[in-house]
Amino acid sequence: MKANEIDTQGKQSLPPQADPQRRALLAGLAGFGGLAAAGLGLPAWAQQPAAAANGTRIILVGTKGGPRVGGERSNPCTALLIDGVPYVIDCGQGVARQLVQAGISLRDLRYVFLTHMHSDHNLEYGGLLYSAWATGLKDKVAVYGPPPLEEMTQAFFEYMKFDIDTRIGDEGKPDPRQLVETHTYDRDGVILQNAQVKVSAARNIHPPIHHSYGLRFETRDRSVVVSGDTNYSEAIVKLASGADVLVHEAIYVPGVDAMLKRVPNAATLREHLLASHTTTEDVGRVAAEAEVKKLVLTHLVPGDDPGITDEMWLEGVRKHYKGEVVVGKDLMVL
């Protein structure tokens, strides 16, 4: 399969809204793809001004780094709505539910990107595909990720073969295995270009994983870079040069030290975390050197410690970066 393809996917339809008292707010949020399913309240940080339906919006689907489940934040995922079409980046546990919470119909899924193959980024990859199929997916989904994307996809469908074959015969569903197109990328460069967006990849620093990447999305109205999991990386600085928004992971070292007092493999885990992630100070360096217009912190490590305030996350960043900074929260719209 070709890594670069031309696709003119149509706009996403908005989900029906059952609550008439919210219609005015939801109409203003139509540009976010209908970011509020009927009966679901919008967090305060998601209540953004009205925007054009054909613009580019960022949704922080899950903002906690790591595979542990619990706390107020969900596991990693970021989504871009580009002309109403969702582009989902990483698939941590709970991604399908979070996308529904954001008002994105799973049957509108068209593009999925995996930055690397750690479990907190791919654990619900197969589950997301399945959930979209169960919701009524009929159109093809293009998936982009590093090795072993193809083997992992086949393994998931083999794992679910009995259920899938049963439902095809019993419920008349299309075969989901024919709806998924995998595109493996293993080097820097453009991995997708269509009428809406050009997506470029750059390998970052996330040992011991060699194939770990940051992604840049260039649309007609915005340039958005998602760092992926990485230590301070000159490749990410270059990738993010002049970007409108840099969505970058962050690690708060004092919080990590407090967390490690509760785990048995503390010394080994600390070594991995500091080698594979970016301190708040270095995130500020990346943003300043890249001269980005806005910095958004996500994949927060630790992301389940309520004692770490927004100001604590920002303190290190502000030593180097003087621009606008946002501490990400689940379902935040930017």
PDB file of N, CA and C in Angstrom, residues 12 47 52 81 84 95 98 106 169 171 178 239 253 295:
ATOM      1  N   GLN A  12     -17.821  15.493   7.980  1.00  0.00           N
ATOM      2  CA  GLN A  12     -18.517  14.701   8.988  1.00  0.00           C
ATOM      3  C   GLN A  12     -19.881  15.305   9.282  1.00  0.00           C
ATOM      4  N   GLN A  47     -15.957  24.812  26.148  1.00  0.00           N
ATOM      5  CA  GLN A  47     -16.949  25.762  25.688  1.00  0.00           C
ATOM      6  C   GLN A  47     -16.245  26.925  24.991  1.00  0.00           C
ATOM      7  N   ALA A  52     -15.900  28.245  12.244  1.00  0.00           N
ATOM      8  CA  ALA A  52     -16.359  27.774  10.943  1.00  0.00           C
ATOM      9  C   ALA A  52     -16.303  26.253  10.885  1.00  0.00           C
ATOM     10  N   LEU A  81     -10.048  17.653  14.004  1.00  0.00           N
ATOM     11  CA  LEU A  81     -11.199  17.733  13.112  1.00  0.00           C
ATOM     12  C   LEU A  81     -10.829  18.695  11.993  1.00  0.00           C
ATOM     13  N   GLY A  84     -14.380  18.924   9.400  1.00  0.00           N
ATOM     14  CA  GLY A  84     -15.357  18.018   9.967  1.00  0.00           C
ATOM     15  C   GLY A  84     -14.961  16.560   9.990  1.00  0.00           C
ATOM     16  N   VAL A  95     -10.249   5.229  24.304  1.00  0.00           N
ATOM     17  CA  VAL A  95     -10.332   6.219  23.236  1.00  0.00           C
ATOM     18  C   VAL A  95     -11.719   6.228  22.589  1.00  0.00           C
ATOM     19  N   GLN A  98     -14.124   8.091  24.797  1.00  0.00           N
ATOM     20  CA  GLN A  98     -13.803   9.511  24.836  1.00  0.00           C
ATOM     21  C   GLN A  98     -14.221  10.225  23.550  1.00  0.00           C
ATOM     22  N   LEU A 106     -18.396   7.336  15.850  1.00  0.00           N
ATOM     23  CA  LEU A 106     -17.345   6.387  15.495  1.00  0.00           C
ATOM     24  C   LEU A 106     -17.486   5.878  14.069  1.00  0.00           C
ATOM     25  N   GLY A 169     -22.506 -13.015   9.465  1.00  0.00           N
ATOM     26  CA  GLY A 169     -23.578 -13.907   9.048  1.00  0.00           C
ATOM     27  C   GLY A 169     -24.893 -13.636   9.744  1.00  0.00           C
ATOM     28  N   GLU A 171     -25.862 -10.755  11.473  1.00  0.00           N
ATOM     29  CA  GLU A 171     -26.378  -9.389  11.468  1.00  0.00           C
ATOM     30  C   GLU A 171     -26.252  -8.694  10.117  1.00  0.00           C
ATOM     31  N   GLN A 178     -12.061  -5.826   5.469  1.00  0.00           N
ATOM     32  CA  GLN A 178     -11.976  -5.203   4.149  1.00  0.00           C
ATOM     33  C   GLN A 178     -12.095  -3.690   4.212  1.00  0.00           C
ATOM     34  N   LEU A 239      10.702  19.874  13.028  1.00  0.00           N
ATOM     35  CA  LEU A 239       9.362  19.539  12.549  1.00  0.00           C
ATOM     36  C   LEU A 239       8.357  20.630  12.931  1.00  0.00           C
ATOM     37  N   VAL A 253       9.220  16.202  36.901  1.00  0.00           N
ATOM     38  CA  VAL A 253      10.146  15.330  37.623  1.00  0.00           C
ATOM     39  C   VAL A 253       9.822  15.204  39.107  1.00  0.00           C
ATOM     40  N   LEU A 295       1.708  26.588  22.600  1.00  0.00           N
ATOM     41  CA  LEU A 295       2.185  25.310  23.119  1.00  0.00           C
ATOM     42  C   LEU A 295       1.090  24.688  23.979  1.00  0.00           C
TER      43      LEU A 295
END
